[in-house]
Each structure stands twice: as C-alpha cells, then as structure tokens.
Coordinates of C-alpha atoms in Angstrom, one line a residue:
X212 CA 18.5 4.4 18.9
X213 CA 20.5 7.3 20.7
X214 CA 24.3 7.2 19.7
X215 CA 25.3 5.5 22.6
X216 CA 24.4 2.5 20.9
X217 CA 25.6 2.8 17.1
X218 CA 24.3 0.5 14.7
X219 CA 27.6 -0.2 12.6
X220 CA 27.1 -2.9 9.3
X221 CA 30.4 -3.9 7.4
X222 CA 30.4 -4.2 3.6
X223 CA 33.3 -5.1 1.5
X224 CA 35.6 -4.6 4.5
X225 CA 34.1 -1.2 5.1
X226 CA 32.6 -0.4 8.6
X227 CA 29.6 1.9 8.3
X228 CA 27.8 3.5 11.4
X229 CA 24.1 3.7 9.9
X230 CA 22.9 4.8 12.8
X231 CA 21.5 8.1 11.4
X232 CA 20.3 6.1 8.4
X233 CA 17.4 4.2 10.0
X234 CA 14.8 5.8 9.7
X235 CA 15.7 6.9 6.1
X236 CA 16.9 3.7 4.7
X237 CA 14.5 2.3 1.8
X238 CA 14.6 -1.0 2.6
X239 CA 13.5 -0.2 6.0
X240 CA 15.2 0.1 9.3
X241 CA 14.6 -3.4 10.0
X242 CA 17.1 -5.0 8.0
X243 CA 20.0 -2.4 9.3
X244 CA 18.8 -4.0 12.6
X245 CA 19.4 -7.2 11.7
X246 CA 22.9 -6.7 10.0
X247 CA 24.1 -4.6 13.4
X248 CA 27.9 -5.7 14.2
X249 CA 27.8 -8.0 11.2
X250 CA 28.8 -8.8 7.6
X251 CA 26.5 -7.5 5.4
X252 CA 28.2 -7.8 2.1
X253 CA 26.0 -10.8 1.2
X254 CA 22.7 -9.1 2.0
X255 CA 23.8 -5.5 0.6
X256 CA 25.1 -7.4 -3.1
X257 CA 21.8 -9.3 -3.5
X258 CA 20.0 -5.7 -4.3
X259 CA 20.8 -4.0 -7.3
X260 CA 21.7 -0.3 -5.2
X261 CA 21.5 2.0 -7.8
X262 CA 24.6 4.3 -8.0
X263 CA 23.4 7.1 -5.5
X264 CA 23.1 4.8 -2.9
X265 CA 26.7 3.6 -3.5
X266 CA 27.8 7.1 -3.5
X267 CA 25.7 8.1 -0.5
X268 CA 27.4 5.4 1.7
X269 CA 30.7 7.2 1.9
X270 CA 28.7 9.6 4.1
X271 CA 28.4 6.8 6.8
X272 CA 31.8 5.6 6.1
X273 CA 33.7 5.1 9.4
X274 CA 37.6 6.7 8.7
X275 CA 39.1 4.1 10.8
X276 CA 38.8 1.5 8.6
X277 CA 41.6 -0.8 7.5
X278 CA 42.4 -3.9 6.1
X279 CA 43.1 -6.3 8.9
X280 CA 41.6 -9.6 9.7
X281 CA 37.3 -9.6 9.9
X282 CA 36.5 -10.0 14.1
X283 CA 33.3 -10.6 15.3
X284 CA 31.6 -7.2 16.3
X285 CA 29.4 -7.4 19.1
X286 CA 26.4 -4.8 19.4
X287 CA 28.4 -3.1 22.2
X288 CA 31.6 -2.5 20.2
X289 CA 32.7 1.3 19.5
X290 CA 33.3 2.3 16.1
X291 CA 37.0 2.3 16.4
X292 CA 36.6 -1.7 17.5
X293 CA 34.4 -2.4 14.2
X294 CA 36.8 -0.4 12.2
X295 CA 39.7 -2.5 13.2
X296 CA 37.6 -5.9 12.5
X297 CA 37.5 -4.7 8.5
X298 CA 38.0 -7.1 6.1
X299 CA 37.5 -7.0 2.4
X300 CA 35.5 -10.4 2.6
X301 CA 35.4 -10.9 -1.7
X302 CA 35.5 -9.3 -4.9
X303 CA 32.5 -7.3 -5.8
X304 CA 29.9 -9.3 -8.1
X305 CA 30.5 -8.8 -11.5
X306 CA 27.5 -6.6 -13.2
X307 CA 25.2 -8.5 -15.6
X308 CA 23.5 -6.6 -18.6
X309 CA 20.1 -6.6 -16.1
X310 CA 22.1 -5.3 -12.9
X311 CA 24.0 -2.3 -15.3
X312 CA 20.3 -1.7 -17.0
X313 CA 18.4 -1.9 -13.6
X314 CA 21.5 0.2 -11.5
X315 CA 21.9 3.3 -14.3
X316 CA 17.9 3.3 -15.9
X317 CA 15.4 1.4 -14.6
X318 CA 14.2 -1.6 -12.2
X319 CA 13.8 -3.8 -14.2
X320 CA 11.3 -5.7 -11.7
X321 CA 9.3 -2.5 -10.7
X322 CA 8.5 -2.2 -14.8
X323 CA 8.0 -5.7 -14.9
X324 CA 5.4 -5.4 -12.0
X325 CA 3.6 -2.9 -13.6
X326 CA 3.4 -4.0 -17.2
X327 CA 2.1 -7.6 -15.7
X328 CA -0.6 -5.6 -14.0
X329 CA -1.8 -3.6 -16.5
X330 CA -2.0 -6.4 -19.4
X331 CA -4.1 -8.3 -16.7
X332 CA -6.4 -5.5 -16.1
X333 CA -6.6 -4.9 -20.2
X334 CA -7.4 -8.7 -20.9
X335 CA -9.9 -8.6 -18.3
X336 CA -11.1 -5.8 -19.5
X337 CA -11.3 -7.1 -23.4
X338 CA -13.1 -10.3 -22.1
X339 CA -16.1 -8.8 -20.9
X340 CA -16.7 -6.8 -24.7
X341 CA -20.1 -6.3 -24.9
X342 CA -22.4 -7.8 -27.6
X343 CA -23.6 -5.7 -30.7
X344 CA -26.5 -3.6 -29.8
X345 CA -29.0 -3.6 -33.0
X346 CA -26.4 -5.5 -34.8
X347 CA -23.6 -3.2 -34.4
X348 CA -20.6 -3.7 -31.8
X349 CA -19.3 -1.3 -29.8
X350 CA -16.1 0.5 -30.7
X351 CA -13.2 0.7 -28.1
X352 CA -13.7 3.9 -27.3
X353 CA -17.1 3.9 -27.0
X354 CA -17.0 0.6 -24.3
X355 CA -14.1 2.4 -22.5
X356 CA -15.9 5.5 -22.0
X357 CA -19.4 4.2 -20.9
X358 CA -18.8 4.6 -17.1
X359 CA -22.8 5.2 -16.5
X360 CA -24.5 2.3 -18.3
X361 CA -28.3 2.2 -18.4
X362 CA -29.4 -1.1 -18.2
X363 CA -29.1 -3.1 -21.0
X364 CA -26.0 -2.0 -22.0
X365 CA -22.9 -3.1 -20.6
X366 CA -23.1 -6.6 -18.5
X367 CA -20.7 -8.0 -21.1
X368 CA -23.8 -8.2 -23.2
X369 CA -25.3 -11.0 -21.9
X370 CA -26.2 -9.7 -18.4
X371 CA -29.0 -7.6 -17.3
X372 CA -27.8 -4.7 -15.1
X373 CA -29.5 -1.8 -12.8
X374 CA -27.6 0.6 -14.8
X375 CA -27.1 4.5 -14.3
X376 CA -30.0 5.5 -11.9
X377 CA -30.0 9.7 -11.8
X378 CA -32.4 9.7 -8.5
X379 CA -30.1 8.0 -6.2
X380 CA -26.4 8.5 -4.7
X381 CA -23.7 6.1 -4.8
X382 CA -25.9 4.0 -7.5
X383 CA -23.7 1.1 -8.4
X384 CA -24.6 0.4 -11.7
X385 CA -23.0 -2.7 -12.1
X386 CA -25.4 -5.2 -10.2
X387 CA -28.2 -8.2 -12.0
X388 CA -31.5 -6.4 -12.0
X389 CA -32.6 -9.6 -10.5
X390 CA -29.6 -11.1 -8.2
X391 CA -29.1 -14.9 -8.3
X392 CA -28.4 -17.0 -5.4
X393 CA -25.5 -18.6 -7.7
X394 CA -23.9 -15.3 -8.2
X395 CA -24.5 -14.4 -4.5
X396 CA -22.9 -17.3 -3.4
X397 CA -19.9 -17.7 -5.6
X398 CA -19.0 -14.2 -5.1
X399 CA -18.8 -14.7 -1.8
X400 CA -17.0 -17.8 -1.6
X401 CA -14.9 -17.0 -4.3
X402 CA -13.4 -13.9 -1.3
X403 CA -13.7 -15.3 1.8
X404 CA -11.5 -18.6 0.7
X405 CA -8.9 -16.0 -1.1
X406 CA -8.4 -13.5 2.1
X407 CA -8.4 -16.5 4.3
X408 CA -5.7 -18.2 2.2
X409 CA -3.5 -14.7 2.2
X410 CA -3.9 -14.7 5.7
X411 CA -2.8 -18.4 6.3
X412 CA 0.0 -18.0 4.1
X413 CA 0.9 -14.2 6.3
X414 CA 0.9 -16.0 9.0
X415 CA 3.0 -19.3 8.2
X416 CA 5.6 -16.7 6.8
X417 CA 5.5 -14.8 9.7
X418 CA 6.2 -17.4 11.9
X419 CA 8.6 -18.8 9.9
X420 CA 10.9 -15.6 9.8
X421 CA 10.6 -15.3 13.6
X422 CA 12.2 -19.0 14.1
X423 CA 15.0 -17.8 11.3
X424 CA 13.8 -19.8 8.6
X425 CA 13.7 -17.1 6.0
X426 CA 15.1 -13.4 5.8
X427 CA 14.3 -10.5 4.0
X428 CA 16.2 -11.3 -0.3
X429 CA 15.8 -10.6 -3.2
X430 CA 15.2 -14.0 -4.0
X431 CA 12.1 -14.1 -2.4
X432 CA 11.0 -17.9 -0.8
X433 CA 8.6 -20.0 -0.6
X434 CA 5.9 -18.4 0.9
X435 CA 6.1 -15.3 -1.8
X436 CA 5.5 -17.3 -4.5
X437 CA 2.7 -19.5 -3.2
X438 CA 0.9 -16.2 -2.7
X439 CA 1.3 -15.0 -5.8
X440 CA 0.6 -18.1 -7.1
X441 CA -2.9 -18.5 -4.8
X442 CA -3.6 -14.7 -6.1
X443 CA -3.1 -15.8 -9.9
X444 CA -5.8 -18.3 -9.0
X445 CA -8.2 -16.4 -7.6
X446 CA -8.0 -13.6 -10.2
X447 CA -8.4 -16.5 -12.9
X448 CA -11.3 -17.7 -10.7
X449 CA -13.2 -14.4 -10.6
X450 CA -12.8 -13.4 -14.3
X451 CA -14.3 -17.5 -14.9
X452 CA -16.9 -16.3 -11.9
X453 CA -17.8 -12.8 -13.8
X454 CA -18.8 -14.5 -16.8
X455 CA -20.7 -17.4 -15.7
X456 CA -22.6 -14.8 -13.0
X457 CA -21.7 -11.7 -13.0
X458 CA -22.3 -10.2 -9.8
X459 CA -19.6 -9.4 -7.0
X460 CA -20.2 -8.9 -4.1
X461 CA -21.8 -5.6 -5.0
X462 CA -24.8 -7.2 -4.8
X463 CA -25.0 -7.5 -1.2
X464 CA -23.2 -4.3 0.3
X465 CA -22.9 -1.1 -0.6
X466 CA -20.8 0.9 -2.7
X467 CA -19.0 3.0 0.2
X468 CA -17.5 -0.1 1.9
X469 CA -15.3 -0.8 -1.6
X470 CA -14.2 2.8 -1.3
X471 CA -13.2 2.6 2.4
X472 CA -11.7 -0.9 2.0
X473 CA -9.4 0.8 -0.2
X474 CA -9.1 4.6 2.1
X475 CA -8.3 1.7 5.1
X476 CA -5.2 0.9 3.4
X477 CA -4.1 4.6 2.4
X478 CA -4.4 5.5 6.2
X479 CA -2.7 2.8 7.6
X480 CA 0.1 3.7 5.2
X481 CA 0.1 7.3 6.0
X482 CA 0.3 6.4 9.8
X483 CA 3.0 3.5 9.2
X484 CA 5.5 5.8 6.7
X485 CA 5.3 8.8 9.1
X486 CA 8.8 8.5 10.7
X487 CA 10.6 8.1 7.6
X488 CA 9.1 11.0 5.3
X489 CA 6.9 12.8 7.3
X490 CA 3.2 14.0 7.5
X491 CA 3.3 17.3 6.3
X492 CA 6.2 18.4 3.5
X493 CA 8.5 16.3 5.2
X494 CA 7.7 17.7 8.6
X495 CA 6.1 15.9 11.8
X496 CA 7.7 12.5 12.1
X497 CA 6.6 11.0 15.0
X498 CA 4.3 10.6 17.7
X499 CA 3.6 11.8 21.1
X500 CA 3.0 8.6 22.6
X501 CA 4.5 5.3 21.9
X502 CA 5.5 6.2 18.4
X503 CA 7.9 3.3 18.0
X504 CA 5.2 0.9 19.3
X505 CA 2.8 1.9 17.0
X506 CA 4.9 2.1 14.0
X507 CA 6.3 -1.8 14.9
X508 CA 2.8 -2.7 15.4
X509 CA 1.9 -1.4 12.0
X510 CA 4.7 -2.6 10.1
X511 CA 3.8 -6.0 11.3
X512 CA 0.7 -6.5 10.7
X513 CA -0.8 -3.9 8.5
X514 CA -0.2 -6.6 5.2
X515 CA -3.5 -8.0 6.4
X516 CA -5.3 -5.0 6.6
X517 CA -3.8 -4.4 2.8
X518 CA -4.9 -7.9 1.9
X519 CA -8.6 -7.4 2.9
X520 CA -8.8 -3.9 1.7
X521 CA -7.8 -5.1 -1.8
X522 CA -9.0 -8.7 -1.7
X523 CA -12.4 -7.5 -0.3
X524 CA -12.7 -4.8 -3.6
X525 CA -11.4 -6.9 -6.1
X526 CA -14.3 -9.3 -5.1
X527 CA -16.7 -6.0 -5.3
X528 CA -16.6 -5.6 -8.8
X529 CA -17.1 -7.8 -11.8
X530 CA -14.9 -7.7 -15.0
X531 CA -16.4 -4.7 -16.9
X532 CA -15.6 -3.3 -20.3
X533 CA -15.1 0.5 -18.9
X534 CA -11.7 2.8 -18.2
X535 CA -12.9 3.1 -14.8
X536 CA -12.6 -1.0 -14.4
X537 CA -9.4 -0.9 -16.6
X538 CA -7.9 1.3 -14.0
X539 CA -9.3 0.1 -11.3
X540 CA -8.3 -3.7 -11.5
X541 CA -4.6 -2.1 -12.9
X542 CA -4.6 -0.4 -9.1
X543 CA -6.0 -3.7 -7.5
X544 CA -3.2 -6.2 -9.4
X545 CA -0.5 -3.9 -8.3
X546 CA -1.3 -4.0 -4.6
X547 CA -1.8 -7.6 -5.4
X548 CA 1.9 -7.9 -6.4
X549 CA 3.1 -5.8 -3.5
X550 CA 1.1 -8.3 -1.6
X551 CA 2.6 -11.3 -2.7
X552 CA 6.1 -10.0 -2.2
X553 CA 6.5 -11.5 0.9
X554 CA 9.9 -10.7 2.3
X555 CA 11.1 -10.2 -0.7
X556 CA 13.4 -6.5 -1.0
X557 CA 10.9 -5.1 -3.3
X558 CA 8.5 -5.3 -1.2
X559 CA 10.4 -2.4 0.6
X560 CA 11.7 -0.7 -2.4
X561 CA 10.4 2.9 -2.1
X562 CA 10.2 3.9 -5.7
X563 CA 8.0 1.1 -6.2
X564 CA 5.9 1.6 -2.8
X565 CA 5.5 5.1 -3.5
X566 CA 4.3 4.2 -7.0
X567 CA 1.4 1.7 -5.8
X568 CA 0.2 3.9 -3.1
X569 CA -0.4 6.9 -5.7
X570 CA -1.6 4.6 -8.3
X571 CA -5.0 5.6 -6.6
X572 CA -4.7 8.8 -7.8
X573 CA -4.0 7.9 -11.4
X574 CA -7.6 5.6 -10.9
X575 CA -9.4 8.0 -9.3
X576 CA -8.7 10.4 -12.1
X577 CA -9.8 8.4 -14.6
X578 CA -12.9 7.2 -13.2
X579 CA -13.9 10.7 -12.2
X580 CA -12.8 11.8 -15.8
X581 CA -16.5 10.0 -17.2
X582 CA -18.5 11.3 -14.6
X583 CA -19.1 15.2 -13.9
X584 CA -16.3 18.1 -14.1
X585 CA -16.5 18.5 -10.1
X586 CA -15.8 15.0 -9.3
X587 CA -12.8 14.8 -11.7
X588 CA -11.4 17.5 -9.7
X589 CA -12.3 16.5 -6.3
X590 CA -10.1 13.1 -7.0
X591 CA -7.2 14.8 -9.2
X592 CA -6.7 17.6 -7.2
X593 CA -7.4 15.6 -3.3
X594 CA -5.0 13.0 -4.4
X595 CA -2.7 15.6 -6.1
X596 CA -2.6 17.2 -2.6
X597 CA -2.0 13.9 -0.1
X598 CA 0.8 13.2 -3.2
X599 CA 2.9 16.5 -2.8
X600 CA 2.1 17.1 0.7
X601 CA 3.0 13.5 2.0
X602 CA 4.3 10.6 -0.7
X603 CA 6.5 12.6 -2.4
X604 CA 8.7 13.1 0.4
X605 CA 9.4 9.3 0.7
X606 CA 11.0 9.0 -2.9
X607 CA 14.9 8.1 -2.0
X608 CA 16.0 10.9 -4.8
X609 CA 13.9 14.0 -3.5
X610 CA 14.8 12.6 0.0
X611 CA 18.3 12.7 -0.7
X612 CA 18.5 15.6 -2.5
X613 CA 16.5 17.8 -0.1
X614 CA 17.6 16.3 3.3
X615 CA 21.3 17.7 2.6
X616 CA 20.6 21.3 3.0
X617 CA 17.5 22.9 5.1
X618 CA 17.7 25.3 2.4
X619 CA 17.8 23.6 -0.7
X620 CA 14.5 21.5 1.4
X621 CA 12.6 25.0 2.0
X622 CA 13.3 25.8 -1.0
X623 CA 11.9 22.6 -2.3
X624 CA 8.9 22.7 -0.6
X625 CA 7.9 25.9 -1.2
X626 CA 8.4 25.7 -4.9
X627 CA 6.0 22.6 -5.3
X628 CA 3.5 24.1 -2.7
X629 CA 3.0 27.5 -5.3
X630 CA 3.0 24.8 -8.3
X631 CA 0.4 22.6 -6.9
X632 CA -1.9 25.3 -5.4
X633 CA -1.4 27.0 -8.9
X634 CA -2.7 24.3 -10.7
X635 CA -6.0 24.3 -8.5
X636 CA -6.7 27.5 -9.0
X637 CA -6.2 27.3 -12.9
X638 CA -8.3 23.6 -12.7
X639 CA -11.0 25.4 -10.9
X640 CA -11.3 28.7 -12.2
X641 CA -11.0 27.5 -16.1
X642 CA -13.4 25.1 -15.5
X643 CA -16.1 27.4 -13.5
X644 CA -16.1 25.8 -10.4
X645 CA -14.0 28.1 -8.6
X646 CA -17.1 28.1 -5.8
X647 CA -16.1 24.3 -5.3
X648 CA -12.5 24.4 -4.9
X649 CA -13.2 23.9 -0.9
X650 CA -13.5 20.2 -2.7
X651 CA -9.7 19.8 -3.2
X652 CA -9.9 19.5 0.9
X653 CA -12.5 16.2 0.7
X654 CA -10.1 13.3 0.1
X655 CA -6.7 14.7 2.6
X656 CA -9.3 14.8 5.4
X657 CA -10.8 11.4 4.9
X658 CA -6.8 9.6 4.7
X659 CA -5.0 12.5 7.6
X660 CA -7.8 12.8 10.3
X661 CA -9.0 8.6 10.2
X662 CA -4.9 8.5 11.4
X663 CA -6.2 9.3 14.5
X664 CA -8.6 6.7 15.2
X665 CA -6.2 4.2 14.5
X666 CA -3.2 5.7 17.2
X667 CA -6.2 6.4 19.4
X668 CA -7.6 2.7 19.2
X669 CA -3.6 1.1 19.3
X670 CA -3.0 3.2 22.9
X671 CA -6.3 2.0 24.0
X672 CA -5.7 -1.4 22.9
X673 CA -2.0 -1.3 24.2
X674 CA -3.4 -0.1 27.5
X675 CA -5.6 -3.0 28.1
X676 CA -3.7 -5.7 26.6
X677 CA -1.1 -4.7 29.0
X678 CA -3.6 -4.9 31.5
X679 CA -4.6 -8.6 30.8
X680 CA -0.4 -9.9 30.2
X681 CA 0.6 -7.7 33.2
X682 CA 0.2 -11.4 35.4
X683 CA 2.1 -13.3 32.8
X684 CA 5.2 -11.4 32.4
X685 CA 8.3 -11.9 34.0
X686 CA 10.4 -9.9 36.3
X687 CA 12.1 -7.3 33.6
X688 CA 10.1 -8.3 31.3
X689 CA 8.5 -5.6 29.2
X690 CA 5.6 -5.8 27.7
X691 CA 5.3 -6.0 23.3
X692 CA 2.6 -5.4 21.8
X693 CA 3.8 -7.1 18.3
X694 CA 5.0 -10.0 21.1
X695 CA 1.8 -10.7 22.9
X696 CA 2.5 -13.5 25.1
X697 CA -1.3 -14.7 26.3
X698 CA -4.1 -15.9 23.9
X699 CA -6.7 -13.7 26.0
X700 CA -4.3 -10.3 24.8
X701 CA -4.8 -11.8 21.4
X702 CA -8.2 -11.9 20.8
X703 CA -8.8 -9.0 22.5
X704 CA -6.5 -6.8 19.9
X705 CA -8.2 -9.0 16.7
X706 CA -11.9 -8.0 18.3
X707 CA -10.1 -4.6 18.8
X708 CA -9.0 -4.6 15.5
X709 CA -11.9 -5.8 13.8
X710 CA -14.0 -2.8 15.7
X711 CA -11.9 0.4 14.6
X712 CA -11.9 -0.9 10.8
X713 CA -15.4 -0.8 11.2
X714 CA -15.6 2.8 12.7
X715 CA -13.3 3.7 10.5
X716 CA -15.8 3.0 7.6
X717 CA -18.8 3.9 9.5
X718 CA -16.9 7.4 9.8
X719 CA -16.1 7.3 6.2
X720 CA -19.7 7.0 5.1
X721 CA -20.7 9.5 7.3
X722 CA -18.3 12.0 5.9
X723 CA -19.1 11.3 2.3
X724 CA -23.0 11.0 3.4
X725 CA -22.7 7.5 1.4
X726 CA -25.9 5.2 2.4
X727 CA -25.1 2.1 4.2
X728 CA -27.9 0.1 2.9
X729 CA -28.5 -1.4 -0.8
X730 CA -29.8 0.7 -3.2
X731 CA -32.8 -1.0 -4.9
X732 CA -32.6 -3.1 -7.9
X733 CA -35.6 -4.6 -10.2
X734 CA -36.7 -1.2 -10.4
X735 CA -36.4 0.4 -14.2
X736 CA -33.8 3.3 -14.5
X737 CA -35.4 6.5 -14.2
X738 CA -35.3 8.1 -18.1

C-alpha cells in the first residue's frame, strides 16, 4: 500500500499511520487492514502488548493529534483529518496480576501451550511402557532410548513388531509383523473422519468471518474451541486405538510420506512468512510475480495444508515408549494447538509461531540423537541453518532491534553467520565427519527449492483459473484468486492443489532416495 493511501488506526485518542508497519506487524497485516480509519482501542486492549510494542508505537505516532471530539475517518482521509478526529475514547484497562506477568516475563498462554503439549506427549508416552522382558521391566532410560527395536521388544509389550531391519532404508520399525484388517481399518478411519472434521470446521469459520460473524480476539469463538475440542477427541481416540491395535497408518504407506507431510508444512510457511522476515538473513521479501496474490492465497488457506500434514502424521505413528515418539507427538500437539486457534490472536503471535515451526528441529535432534552420529548432524545442523538463516529473523525483538539501523542488522547477521558456521565446523570436525559436512546442505534444499513448485504451480493455477472466471466477471471486476467466483475455478485449484502436494512429495522422496513402496514385514529381522 503506496503512501498515497495511508493506513491510519486510532488508539486511546491517538492517531497512528501504520502504514510502514504492515508488513512487520505480528499479528499480521490483516488486522491493521481491518482497523484502517477506525477505533481500534477495543481490539488493541484485548492483547496483552508487551511493553516494546507500546514503546515502539510512538514511532508511528501522528504529531497532529489532539483531544477533540472522535469523527469518523474514512479510508481516504489525510493524516491531518485523522489527527483532528482524536479522541481519548476510555481509561486504559486496569493490569491484572496475569496481564503485568504476561506483559513484563512471559505469555502466559504460549507456556501454557507448550506445557499442555508436552504432558500429553509424556502420558502417551508412559502408556505404552513395555512389559518386563525375562521378568525384568525396563527402566526409563532404557525405554526412552530404544529408537531401533528388534522385534519383540517394544510394541508396548504386547504387540509383535518388524523391528530394526539393518538391510533396508527407511525401515519403519514400528509396524505388526502380521497387520490386521482391525488395525488397518481403524487407523484409517480414525484420520480420515479427524482431517475431514478440521476441514468442516475451517471452513464454517471461514465463512463465518467473511459474512462478519466473528473477528480476529483474543477471546477466541466458537469455532476454536470445537476444534480443539474435536482434536482432544481424536488424540484420546488414537492413544484408545494404539492399544487395542497398534498399527497407524504405517502399515499401509511408507515412511517418507510422514516426513514430507510434515516438510509440506515447513515450505508452505517459508513461502507464506517471506514478506515479513525474509528468505535469506532478512533479505529477499517478495516475489517477482504476483507476490501479494500468492501470499493472500497462502495465508488463507494454507491451515488445511497444516491440518493434513500434521493430522495425516499423527495418524502414522502409534503411541510408542521412545524419545523419538516423546518428541515427536510434543511437535505434533503443538501444531495441533496452533491449529485449533482459529482466529484467535495467538494464533498470530510470532514468538509462539516461531516456536512451533522450529520445534522440528528440537525433534529432529533428538530422534537423530539414537540413530548414527551423521544423522544427528544432518538434522541439528540443516535445521540449525533454515533457523538462523530464515526463522530467526521473524522474532518481533531481533526484528526490532535490527531493522533500526542497517548497521546494527549487518552487524547482526554477520555475527550469527561466523557463530553458526563455527559450530559446524567444530560438530563435524570433533566428531570425524568433517568429509560429510556437505550434509548440513540436505534439509535447507528440501524446505528453500520445493518453494518454487508451489509459486510455480499458484501462477499456473492463477493463469487458468482466470481463464475459466474470465466470462463470469463483471465490467471492473478483477479477478481473486482467494475470491473465486465459479465452482468450475474451484475444483480446478483443489485438483490443482491436490496434484503439487503430491509432486512435492514425489520430489521429496526422490531427493532423499526414500522408497515409495512398503518395506516387507513377516520376514525375521536380519541378526
């Protein structure tokens, strides 16, 4: 938005010409658009700013601003007009022990998030304890750090699994050596109703904001809470489902499709977050061709892409007893959460986002920690890099503090780039794999390159869905692509859709040289 038209929002009487502030605001740029030439004291009070944020508004502070009567300010008025509309509208909430806490330490609701995640992922964990093996049970370090079973162990000691198998790749060792139709089929089930549920309920509150029946709070509505309520269900279900079966859906795809399920929602985040902190240490924020298009058209929908990725993995695996589970379901409920925030403000709190796209990382190391030295630092040090290169750069402090000065940013950037590619070096030369440390490059290519896919296949799709709408619209009328207006256009972009998520994987097996059939079961393990 160019400054000919200025986005101005008045708070507590103040007038404030955001219009800068867009693209950077953590909440998103949507709900600046929203509030243009209005009163936003209401919406800004409901979230507990912290004290930066407060402070950092008197950048954006228009001078003209008095104390006369509150006008209406149309999206056309000047900032001089706004000004003179100013009003102090009320008396500034008055702080509660949680707002003070949550404003000068912590969010309280981020921590809460977290905590309610991880004690999920631990109980699940405990539940599926194996039995004693020659009359003596397993101690808690010893089930934790059994990430390659053979079989008979694990299988929450009732349960017959393949196991570890040495002779072939991407071996998912947590399968029935002989799979049971009942498992097959609740597994199954047990998904397809959760996923289509999330999308229902996406939907209904999609359409429900459009004809202005809910907004963007703190509060949340209805529609939040009956997803996180149908989520709490379905986790409930699947631990119940675990231990009367077993199998997940494991036992009918392979492994690599979990992993890209998961790799589809770190792209489409990368691709989505671009504009606001950039793709390379804060650098390239946009694109060369309908950037604002394909940003919208992300922001919109890509909460069902991030409900199938995780929905479609957290049916994948059964409840195990290993740190690898442990950290894997604590990833999964946390994406869950930011799932069921459904217009809520969290949902766009950056601290909180940036923490639940990098808890990947944290999972990744773990995992990799009980399998070989090379693959521990494949994920730690691949992660480590798409972290510092990319995510870090979207955390409101570092943004802040960095985007005041082009120095104090260079200066930034080039003291974590030395720090990060000094810890590679030390990881790979201490642990003798110096040779391997090409590795580090693995992961960033898989999430940066399968970017271009997706903006390949949206100007594609945009191209020929304004092809088929082209007789239906209007004279003046553009054409939207988050709007389509004809059910043809529609289908189209879903088969569309449906088609690049499937390359996407495709390219993701190939790139890992992951089989796309089963690997066998029945067979022993080779000793």
């Amino acid at each position: 938005m160019g400054s000919s038209q200025p986005v101005l929002v008045t708070i507590e009487g103040k007038v404030y010409d955001v219009t800068n502030f867009i693209n950077d605001h953590p909440g998103g740029a949507e709900i600046l658009l929203e509030h243009n030439g209005k009163d936003a004291t209401s919406s800004f009070l409901s979230v507990n700013h912290s004290d930066e944020a407060k402070q950092m508004m008197d950048e954006y502070l228009l001078p003209e601003s008095t104390s006369s009567p509150l006008l209406p300010v149309s999206e056309n008025a000047t900032s001089t007009d706004a000004a003179k509309g100013a009003k102090l509208t009320k008396e500034p909430a008055s702080k509660s022990l949680h707002t003070f806490l949550t404003t000068k330490f912590v969010d309280f609701n981020i921590l809460f998030y977290i905590l309610t995640a991880l004690l999920t992922a631990f109980v699940g964990t405990l539940s599926a304890w194996p039995g004693p093996k020659n009359g003596i049970y397993p101690t808690l370090g010893e089930m934790l750090a059994n990430g390659y079973p053979v079989s008979g162990e694990a299988g929450l000691g009732r349960f017959l699994i393949v196991g570890k198998r040495d002779d072939i790749n991407f071996m998912y060792s947590w399968r029935l050596v002989t799979p049971t139709i009942a498992a097959t089929v609740t597994a199954w089930l047990g998904f397809l109703v959760h996923i289509l549920g999330q999308f229902f309920l996406l939907h209904s509150a999609q359409k429900a904001k459009a004809d202005g029946l809910i907004n963007w709070s703190k509060e949340g509505n209805w529609y939040s809470r009956a997803m996180l309520r149908w989520n709490i269900l379905f986790v409930l279900l699947h631990l119940v489902q675990t231990h009367l079966f077993y199998d997940g859906i494991a036992v009918s795809v392979p492994e690599v499709t979990a992993q890209a399920s998961v790799v589809m929602i770190l792209v489409v985040i990368l691709a989505m977050e671009i504009p606001r902190r950039g793709l390379f240490l804060g650098f390239i924020k946009g694109y060369r061709w309908q950037g604002n298009e394909f940003v919208a058209f992300l922001k919109k929908y890509h909460s069902y892409v991030v409900c199938f990725g995780v929905c479609y993995d957290f049916w994948y695996h059964p409840f195990e007893s290993t740190a690898a589970h442990f950290s894997g379901f604590s990833y999964m409920f946390l994406m869950i959460w930011q799932s069921s925030l459904i217009y809520h403000s969290d949902h766009r709190n950056r601290n909180w986002t940036v923490i639940v796209e990098a808890g990947v990382w944290v999972h990744g190391l773990i995992t990799a920690a009980f399998q070989s030295a090379s693959a521990l630092l494949m994920f730690t040090t691949g992660f480590g890099l798409v972290f510092f290169v990319t995510q870090i750069w979207g955390i409101p402090a570092i943004k802040r503090f960095t985007d005041k000065n082009f120095a104090v940013r260079l200066t930034v950037q080039i003291i974590v780039f030395v720090l990060y590619l000094a810890s590679v070096l030390i990881a790979y030369g201490l642990s003798g794999n110096i040779k391997k440390s090409y590795s580090v490059f693995f992961i960033p290519i898989a999430e940066y390159f399968l970017i271009i896919p997706y903006y390949v296949w949206f100007l594609l799709s945009s191209w020929i869905a304004y092809k088929i709408e082209k007789p239906h619209l209007q004279e003046g009328e553009k054409f939207n692509m988050v709007k389509l207006k004809t059910t043809g256009a529609g289908w189209f972009v879903f088969v569309m859709g449906f088609a690049i998520n499937v390359a996407v994987l495709l390219s993701f097996a190939i790139f890992f040289s992951a089989p796309l059939s089963i690997p066998p079961v029945g067979l022993p393990p080779k000793v």
